[in-house]
Short mmCIF file of C-alpha atoms in Angstrom, two decimals:
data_model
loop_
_atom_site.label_atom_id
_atom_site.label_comp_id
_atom_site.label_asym_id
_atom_site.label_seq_id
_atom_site.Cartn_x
_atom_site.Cartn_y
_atom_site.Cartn_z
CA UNK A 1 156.86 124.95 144.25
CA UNK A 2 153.54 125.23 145.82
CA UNK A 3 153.44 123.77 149.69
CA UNK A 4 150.32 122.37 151.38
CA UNK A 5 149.98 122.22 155.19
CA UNK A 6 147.42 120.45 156.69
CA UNK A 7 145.76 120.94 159.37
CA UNK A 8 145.50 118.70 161.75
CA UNK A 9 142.25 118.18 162.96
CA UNK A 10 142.36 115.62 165.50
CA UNK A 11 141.03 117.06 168.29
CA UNK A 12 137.70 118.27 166.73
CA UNK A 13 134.28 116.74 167.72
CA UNK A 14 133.04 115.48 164.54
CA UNK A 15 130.64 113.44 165.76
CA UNK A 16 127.88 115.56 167.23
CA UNK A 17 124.15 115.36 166.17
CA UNK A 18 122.96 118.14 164.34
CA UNK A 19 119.63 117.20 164.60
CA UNK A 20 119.96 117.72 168.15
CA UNK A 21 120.10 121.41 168.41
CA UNK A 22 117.64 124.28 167.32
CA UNK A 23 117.96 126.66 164.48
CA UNK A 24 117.83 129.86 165.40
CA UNK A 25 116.83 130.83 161.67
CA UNK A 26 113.28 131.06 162.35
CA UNK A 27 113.71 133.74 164.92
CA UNK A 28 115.88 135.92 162.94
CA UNK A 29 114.26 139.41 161.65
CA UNK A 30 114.13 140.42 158.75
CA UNK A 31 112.06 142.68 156.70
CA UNK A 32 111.89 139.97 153.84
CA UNK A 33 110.82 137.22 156.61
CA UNK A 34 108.25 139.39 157.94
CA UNK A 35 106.97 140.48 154.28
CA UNK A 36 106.50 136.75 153.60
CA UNK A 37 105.06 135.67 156.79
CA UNK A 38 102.59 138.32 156.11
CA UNK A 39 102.00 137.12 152.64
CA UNK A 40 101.49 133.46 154.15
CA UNK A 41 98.67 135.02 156.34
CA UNK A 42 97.31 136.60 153.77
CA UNK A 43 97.12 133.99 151.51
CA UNK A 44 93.80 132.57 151.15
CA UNK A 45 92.53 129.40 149.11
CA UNK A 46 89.75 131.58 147.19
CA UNK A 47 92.78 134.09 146.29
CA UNK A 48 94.76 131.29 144.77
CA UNK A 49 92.19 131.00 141.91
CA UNK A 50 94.02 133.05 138.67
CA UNK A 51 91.91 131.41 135.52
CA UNK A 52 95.15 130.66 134.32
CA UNK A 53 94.04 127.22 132.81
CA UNK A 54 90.87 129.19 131.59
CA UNK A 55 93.16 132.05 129.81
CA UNK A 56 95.53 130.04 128.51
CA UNK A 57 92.98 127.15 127.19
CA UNK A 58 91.40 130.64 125.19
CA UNK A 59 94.30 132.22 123.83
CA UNK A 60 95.15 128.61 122.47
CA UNK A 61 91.90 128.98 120.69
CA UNK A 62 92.55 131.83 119.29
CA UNK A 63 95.87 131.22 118.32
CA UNK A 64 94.59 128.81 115.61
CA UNK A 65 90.92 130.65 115.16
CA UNK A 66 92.91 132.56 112.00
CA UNK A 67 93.55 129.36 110.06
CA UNK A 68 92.12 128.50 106.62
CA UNK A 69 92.26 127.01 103.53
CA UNK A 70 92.30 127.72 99.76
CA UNK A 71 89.80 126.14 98.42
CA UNK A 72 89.37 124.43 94.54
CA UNK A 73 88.15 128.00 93.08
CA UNK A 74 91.25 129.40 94.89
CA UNK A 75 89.20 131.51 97.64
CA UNK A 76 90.60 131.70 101.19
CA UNK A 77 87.94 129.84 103.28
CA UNK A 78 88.17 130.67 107.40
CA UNK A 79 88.40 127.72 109.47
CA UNK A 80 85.97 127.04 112.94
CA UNK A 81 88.15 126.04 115.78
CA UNK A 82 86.34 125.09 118.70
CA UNK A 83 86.91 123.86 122.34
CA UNK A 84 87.14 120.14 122.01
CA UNK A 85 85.73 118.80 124.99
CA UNK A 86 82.28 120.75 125.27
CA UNK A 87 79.48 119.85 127.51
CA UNK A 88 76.48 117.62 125.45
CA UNK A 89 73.59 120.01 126.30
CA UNK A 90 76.14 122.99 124.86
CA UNK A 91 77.61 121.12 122.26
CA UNK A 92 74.23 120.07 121.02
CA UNK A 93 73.42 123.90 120.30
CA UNK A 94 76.58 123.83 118.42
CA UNK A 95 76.40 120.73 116.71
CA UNK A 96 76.16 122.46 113.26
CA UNK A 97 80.07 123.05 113.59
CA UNK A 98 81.26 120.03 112.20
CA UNK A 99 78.54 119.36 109.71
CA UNK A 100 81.21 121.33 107.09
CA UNK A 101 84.67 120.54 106.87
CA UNK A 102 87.21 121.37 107.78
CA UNK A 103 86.78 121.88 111.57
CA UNK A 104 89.44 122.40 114.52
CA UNK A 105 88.86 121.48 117.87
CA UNK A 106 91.79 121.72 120.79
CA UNK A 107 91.54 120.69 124.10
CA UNK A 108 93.19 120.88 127.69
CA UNK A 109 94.55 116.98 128.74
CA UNK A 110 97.12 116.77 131.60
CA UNK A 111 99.61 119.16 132.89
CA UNK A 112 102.62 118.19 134.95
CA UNK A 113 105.43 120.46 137.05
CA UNK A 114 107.90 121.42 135.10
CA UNK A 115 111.27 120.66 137.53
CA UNK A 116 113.20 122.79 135.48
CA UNK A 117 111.88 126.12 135.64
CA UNK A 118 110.65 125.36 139.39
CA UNK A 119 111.32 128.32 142.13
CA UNK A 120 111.59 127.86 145.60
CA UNK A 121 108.64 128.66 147.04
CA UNK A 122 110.13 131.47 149.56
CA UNK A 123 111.37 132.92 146.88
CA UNK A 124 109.70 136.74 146.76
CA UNK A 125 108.80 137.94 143.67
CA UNK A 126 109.21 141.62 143.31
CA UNK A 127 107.24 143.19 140.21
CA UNK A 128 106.73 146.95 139.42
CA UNK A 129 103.97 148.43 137.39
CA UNK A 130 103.22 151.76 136.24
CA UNK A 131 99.84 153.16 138.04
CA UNK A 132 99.06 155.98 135.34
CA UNK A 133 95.76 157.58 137.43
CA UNK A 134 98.03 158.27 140.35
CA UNK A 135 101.51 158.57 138.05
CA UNK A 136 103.95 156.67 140.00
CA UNK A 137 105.28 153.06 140.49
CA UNK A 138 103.91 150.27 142.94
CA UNK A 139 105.49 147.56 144.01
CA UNK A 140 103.83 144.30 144.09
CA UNK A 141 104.89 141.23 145.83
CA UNK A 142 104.16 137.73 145.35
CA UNK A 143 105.49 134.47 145.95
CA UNK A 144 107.05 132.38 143.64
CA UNK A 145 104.64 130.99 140.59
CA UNK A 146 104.39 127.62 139.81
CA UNK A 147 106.30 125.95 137.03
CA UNK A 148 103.74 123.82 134.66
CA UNK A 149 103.65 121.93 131.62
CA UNK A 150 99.79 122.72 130.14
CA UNK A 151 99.16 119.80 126.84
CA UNK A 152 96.46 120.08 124.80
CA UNK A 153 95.15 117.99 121.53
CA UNK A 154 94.74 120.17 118.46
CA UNK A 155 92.07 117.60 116.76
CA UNK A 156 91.99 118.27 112.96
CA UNK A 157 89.29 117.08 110.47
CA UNK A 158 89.29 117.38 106.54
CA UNK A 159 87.30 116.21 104.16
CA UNK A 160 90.34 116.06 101.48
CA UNK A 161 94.00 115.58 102.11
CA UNK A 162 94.46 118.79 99.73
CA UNK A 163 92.89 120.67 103.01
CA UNK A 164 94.39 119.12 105.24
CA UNK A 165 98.11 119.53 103.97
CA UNK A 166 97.42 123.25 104.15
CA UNK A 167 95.97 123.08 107.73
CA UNK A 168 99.29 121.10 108.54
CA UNK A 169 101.79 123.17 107.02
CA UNK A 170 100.35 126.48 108.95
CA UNK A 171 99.85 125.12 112.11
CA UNK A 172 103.75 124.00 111.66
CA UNK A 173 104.76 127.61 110.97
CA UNK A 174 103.24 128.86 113.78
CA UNK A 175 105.72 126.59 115.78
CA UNK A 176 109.06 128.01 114.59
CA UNK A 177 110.14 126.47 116.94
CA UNK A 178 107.40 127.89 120.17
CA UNK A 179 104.16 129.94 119.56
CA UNK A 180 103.66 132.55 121.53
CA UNK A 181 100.15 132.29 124.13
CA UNK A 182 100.24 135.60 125.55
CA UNK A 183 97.49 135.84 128.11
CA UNK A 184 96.63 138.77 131.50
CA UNK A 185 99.41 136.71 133.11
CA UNK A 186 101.69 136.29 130.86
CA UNK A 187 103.44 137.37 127.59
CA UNK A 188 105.82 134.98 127.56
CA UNK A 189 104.43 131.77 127.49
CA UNK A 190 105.29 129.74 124.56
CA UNK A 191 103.83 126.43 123.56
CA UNK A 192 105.66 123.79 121.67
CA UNK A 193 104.49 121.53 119.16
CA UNK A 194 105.10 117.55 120.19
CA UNK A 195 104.13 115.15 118.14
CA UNK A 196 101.76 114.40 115.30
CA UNK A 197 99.26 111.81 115.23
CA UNK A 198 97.26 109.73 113.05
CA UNK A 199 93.50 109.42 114.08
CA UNK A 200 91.46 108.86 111.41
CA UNK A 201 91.53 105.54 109.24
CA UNK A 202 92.50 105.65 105.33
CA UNK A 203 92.34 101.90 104.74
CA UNK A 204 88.49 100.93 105.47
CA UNK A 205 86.10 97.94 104.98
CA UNK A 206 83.54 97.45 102.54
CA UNK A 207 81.14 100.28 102.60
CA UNK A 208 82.89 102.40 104.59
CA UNK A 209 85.05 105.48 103.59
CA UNK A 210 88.07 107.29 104.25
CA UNK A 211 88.69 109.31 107.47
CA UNK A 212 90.87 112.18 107.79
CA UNK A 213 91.80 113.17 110.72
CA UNK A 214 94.73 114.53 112.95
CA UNK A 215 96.44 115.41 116.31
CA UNK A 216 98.70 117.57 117.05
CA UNK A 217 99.93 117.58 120.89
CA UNK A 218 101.09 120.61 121.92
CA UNK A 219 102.74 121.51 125.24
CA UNK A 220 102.07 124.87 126.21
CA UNK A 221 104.84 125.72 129.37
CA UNK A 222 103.29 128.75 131.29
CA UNK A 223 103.43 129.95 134.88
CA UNK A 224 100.43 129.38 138.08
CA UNK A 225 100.64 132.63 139.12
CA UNK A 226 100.44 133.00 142.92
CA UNK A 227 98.48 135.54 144.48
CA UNK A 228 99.95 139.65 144.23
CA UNK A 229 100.07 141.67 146.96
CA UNK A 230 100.59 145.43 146.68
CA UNK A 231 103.55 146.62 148.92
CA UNK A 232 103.06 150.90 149.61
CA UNK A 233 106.13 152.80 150.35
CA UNK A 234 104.63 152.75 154.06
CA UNK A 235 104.92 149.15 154.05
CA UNK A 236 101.68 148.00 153.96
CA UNK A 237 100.75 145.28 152.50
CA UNK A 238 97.53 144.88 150.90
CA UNK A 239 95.71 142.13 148.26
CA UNK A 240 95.75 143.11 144.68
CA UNK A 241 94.53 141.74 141.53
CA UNK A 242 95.64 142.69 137.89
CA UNK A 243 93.16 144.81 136.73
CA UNK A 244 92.67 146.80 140.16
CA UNK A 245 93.71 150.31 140.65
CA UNK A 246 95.45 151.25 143.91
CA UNK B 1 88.08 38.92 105.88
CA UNK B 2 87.51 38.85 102.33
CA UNK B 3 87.80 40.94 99.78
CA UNK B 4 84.88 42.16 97.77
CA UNK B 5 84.82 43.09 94.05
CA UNK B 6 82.13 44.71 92.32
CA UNK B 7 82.00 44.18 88.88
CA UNK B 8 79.68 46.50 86.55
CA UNK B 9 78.14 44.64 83.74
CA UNK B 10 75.09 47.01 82.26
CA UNK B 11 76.81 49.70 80.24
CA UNK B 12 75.55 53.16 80.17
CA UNK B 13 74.47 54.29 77.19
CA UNK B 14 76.93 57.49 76.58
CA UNK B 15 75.37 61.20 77.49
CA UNK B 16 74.66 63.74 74.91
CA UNK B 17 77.32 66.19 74.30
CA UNK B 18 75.76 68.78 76.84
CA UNK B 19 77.95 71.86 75.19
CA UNK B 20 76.10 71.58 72.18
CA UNK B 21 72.66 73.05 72.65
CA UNK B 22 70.79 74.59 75.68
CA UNK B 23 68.33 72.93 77.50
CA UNK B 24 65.05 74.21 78.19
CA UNK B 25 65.80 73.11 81.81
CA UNK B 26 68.98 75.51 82.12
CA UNK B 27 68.67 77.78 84.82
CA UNK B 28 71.19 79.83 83.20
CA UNK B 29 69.47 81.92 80.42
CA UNK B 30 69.10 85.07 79.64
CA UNK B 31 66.86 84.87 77.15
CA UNK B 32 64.36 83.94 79.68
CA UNK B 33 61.39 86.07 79.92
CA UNK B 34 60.80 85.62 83.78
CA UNK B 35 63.84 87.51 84.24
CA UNK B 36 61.76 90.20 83.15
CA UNK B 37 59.37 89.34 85.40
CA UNK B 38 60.83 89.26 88.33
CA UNK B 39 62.77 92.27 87.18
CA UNK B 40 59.36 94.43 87.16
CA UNK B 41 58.29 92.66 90.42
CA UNK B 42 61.23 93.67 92.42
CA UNK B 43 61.06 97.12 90.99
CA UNK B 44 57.04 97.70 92.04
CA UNK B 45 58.48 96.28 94.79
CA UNK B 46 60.85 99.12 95.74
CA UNK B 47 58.08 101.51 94.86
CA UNK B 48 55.49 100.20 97.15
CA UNK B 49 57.97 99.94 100.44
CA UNK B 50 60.13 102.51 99.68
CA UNK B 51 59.75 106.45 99.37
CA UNK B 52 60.87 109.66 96.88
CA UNK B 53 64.22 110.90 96.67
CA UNK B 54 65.61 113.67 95.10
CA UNK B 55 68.97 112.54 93.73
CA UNK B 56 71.44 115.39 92.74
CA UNK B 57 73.50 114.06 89.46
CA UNK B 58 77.57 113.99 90.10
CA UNK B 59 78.91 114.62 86.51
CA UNK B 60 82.05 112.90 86.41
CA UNK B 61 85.31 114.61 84.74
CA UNK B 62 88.86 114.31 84.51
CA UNK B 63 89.73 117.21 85.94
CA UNK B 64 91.08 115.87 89.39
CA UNK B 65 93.62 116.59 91.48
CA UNK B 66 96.45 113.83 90.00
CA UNK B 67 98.40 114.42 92.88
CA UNK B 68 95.80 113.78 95.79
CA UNK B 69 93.87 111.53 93.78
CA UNK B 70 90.48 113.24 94.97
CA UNK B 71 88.54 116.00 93.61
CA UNK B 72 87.23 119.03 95.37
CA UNK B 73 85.22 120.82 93.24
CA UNK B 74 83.04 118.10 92.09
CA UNK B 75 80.42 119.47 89.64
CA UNK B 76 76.99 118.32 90.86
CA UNK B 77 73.87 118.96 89.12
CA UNK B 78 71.90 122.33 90.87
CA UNK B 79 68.29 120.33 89.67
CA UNK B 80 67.33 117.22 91.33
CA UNK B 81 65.39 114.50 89.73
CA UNK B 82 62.82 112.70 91.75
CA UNK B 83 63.36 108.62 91.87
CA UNK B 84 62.33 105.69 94.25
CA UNK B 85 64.36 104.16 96.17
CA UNK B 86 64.27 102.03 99.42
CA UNK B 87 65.88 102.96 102.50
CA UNK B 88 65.92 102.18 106.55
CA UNK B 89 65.47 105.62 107.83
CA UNK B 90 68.00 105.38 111.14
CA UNK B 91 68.02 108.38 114.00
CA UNK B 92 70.85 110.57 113.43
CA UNK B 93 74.04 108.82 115.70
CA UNK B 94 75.27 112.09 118.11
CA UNK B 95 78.54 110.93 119.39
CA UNK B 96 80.02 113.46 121.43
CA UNK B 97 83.77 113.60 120.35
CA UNK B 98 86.14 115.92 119.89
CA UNK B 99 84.48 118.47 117.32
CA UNK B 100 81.61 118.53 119.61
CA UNK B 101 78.12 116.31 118.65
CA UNK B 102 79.69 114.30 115.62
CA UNK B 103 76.40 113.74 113.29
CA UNK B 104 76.68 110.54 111.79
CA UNK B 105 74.25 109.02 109.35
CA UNK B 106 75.80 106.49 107.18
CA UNK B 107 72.80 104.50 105.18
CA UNK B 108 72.20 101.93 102.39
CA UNK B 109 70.15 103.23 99.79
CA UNK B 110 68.72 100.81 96.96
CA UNK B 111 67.22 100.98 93.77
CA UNK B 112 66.09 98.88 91.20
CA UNK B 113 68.92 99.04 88.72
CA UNK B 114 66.88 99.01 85.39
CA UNK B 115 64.98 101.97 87.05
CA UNK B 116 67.28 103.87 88.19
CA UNK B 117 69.64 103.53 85.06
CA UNK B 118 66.43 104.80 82.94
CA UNK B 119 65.62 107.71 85.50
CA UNK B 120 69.03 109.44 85.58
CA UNK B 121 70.65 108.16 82.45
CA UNK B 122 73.39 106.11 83.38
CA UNK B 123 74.41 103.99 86.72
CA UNK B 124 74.69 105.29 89.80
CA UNK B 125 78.19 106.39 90.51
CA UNK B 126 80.53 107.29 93.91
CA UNK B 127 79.83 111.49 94.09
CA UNK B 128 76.18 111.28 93.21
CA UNK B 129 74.25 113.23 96.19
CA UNK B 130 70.62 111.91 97.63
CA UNK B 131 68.09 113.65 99.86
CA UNK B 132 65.29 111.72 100.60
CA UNK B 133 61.75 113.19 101.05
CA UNK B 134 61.75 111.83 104.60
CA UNK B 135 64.47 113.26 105.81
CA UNK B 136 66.25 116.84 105.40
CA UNK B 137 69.64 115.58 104.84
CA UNK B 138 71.91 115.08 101.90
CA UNK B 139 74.21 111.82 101.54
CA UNK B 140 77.04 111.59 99.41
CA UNK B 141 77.24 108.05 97.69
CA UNK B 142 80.78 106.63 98.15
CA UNK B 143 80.14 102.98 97.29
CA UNK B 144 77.98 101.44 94.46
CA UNK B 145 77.76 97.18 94.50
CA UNK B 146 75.63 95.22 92.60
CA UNK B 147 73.32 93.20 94.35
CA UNK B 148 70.40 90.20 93.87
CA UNK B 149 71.51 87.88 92.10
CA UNK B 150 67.82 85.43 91.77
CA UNK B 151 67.78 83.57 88.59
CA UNK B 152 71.14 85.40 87.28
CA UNK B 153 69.62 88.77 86.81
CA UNK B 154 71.05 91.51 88.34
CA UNK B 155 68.20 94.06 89.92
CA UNK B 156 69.49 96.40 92.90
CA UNK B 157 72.05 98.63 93.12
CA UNK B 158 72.75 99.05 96.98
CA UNK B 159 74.48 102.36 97.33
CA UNK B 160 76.51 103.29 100.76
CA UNK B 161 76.47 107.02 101.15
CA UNK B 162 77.01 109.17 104.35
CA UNK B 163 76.25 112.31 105.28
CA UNK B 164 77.73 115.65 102.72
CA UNK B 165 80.11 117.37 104.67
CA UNK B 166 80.71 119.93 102.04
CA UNK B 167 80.80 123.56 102.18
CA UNK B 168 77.11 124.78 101.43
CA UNK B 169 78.40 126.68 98.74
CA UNK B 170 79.00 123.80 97.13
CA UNK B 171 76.03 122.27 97.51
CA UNK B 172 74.16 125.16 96.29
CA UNK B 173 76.17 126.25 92.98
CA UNK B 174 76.11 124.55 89.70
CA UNK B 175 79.58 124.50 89.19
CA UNK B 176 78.93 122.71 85.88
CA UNK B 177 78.05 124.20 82.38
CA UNK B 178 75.91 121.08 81.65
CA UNK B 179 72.17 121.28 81.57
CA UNK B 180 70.84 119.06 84.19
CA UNK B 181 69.42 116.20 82.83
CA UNK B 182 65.61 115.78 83.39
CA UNK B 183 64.94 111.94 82.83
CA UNK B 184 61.94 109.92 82.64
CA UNK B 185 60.54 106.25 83.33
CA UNK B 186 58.27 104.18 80.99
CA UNK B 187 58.10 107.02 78.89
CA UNK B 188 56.51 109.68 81.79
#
């Protein structure tokens, strides 16, 4: 049979303030804490720009650009999609688009943190590429990216249900159950289809008819990528962007 | 205070039986030539204050989708036949919305019924498409209604259309072996 002693711990000071005293953390050093402290200097607002909203609002685009419909005569008809929330004086160039249904329109509404995938943002990110002019690997360094939840409205409008139950039933199998929105940044973001809505109106007054039209909110859960830095074997650190050569 | 009765003592003499015969007074009656009348005044009416079109015959079928209950190949006639009509030409309504400018253009269109059922042949039907001369836009009619009612004759058809949204294809093709009917008014 298993005895337990315990200790007696009487004469310990338990009540001290740790508050009181000082880390010593901060003054500890490493190589990693002087990598990131140097990555902190470096860091610049106009760096923190990556597009990644922009990228990832145009791969959405395309992802749905290949959808269609099979018209009465049975011929595959291609199907407009087009950024839903356009500027007038741009729009107005455009405003043909919708004159023929079908049309598709998505656009970018809110995104929130996503708490799940968070990082810590000390966390270093070590990456390694391939550089093929100079034919060896670089290291590249970066702080943690951020965690976000991208929606967007996939607007759909049909002329006959017949179209629209065909517009429906692809855009579903492109969910099965995420849709891949590879973009510069990524490969592996994957957007996820929400919930279906009901815009248009089917029951109507006199002299007025039908409406067909959709939404589909999608939630697209990506990655802010913070800014790369390229890390030689002679440890210096330097800014780099995807795209440049070292 | 007291109570008065009134007691009747002339006796009307009892009415004719008023279902037997019609009375020359009777609003109600068909026979009656004015209805004519005003029948050719409303439709020189329409003609003075209102302009050409160029309606597009819709020639109804069976063939239908039974499931959707709508049809998507609607055969339309390739030739248009000129009528008058009368219409409030409204500026196209640019809403920006989600698919961009949304044109919208929903009018009233109305003929004289005896015309119009002369010019094309028949009534005017949901399908049917209009362009008028004033403006380079087609409208699909959705609704048809009846409409003026003076002296119990029937003389407009007021037709709701808005603006086609169909493939140009379909605009363009005669998707219809039938011969487009060329009509013609008071025997022009």
């Amino acid at each position: 049979m298993t005895t337990y002693k315990f200790i007696d711990n009487s004469g310990l000071d338990v009540d001290w303030d740790a508050s009181s005293f000082t880390s010593k953390n901060g003054t500890w050093k490493t190589r990693e804490g002087d990598v990131r402290k140097e990555i902190y200097k470096m860091t610049k607002a106009r760096s923190n720009v990556s597009f990644v909203y922009k990228e990832s609002l145009r791969s959405m685009i395309t992802s749905f650009n290949d959808v269609g419909y099979i018209s009465s005569e049975d011929k595959w008809t291609d199907i407009k999609c087009i950024h839903a929330n356009a500027e007038r004086a741009i729009a107005k160039l455009k405003q043909e688009n919708n004159i023929i249904l079908p049309v598709l329109s998505i656009g970018q509404t809110v995104s929130d943190n996503d708490s799940e995938r968070q990082k810590t943002e000390s966390l270093l990110v070590n990456e390694k590429y391939w550089d093929k002019e100079k034919n060896r690997a670089i290291r590249i360094l970066s702080l943690a990216p951020r965690a976000v939840n991208v929606r967007y409205q996939l607007n759909i409008w049909t002329k006959y249900m017949a179209d629209m139950d065909q517009i429906l039933e692809q855009i579903r199998l492109k969910f099965n159950p995420e849709m891949q929105v590879p973009t510069e940044f990524s490969t592996l973001a994957k957007a996820f289809l929400e919930s279906e809505e009901e815009v248009g109106q089917v029951t109507v007054s006199d002299k007025e008819d039908r409406i067909l039209k959709k939404t589909m909110n999608i939630v697209l859960r990506t990655y802010i990528p913070s800014p790369k830095f390229l890390f030689s074997s002679e440890g210096q650190i330097t800014e780099f962007k995807i795209g440049d050569t070292c | 205070m007291a109570k008065k009765n009134y007691k009747a003592t002339t006796k009307l003499p009892e009415l004719p039986d008023l279902d037997e015969g019609e009375s020359l007074l009777n609003l109600f009656d068909q026979d009656n030539p004015d209805i004519n009348l005003f029948n050719l005044v409303d439709d020189e009416m329409i003609r003075l204050a209102g302009s050409k079109f160029s309606f597009y015959k819709y020639y109804q079928t069976e063939e239908f989708d039974d499931v959707y209950m709508e049809s998507r190949n609607k055969p339309v006639a390739k030739n248009a036949i000129t009528v008058h009509g009368h219409y409030d030409p409204t500026s196209m309504s640019e809403e920006l919305t989600q698919f961009g400018i949304e044109l919208t253009n929903d009018q009233l269109f109305t003929f004289n019924k005896s015309y119009i059922e002369r010019k094309i042949g028949r009534s005017v039907i949901p399908g049917d498409i209009l362009k008028p001369a004033f403006q380079d836009q087609m409208y699909e009619i959705f609704e048809v209604v009846e409409d003026s009612f003076e002296s119990y004759g029937v003389y407009h058809l007021v037709c709701s259309a808005k603006l086609l949204r169909d493939a140009p294809d379909v605009q363009d093709t005669p998707l219809t072996e039938i011969s487009d009917e060329l009509g013609g008014y008071a025997g022009i």
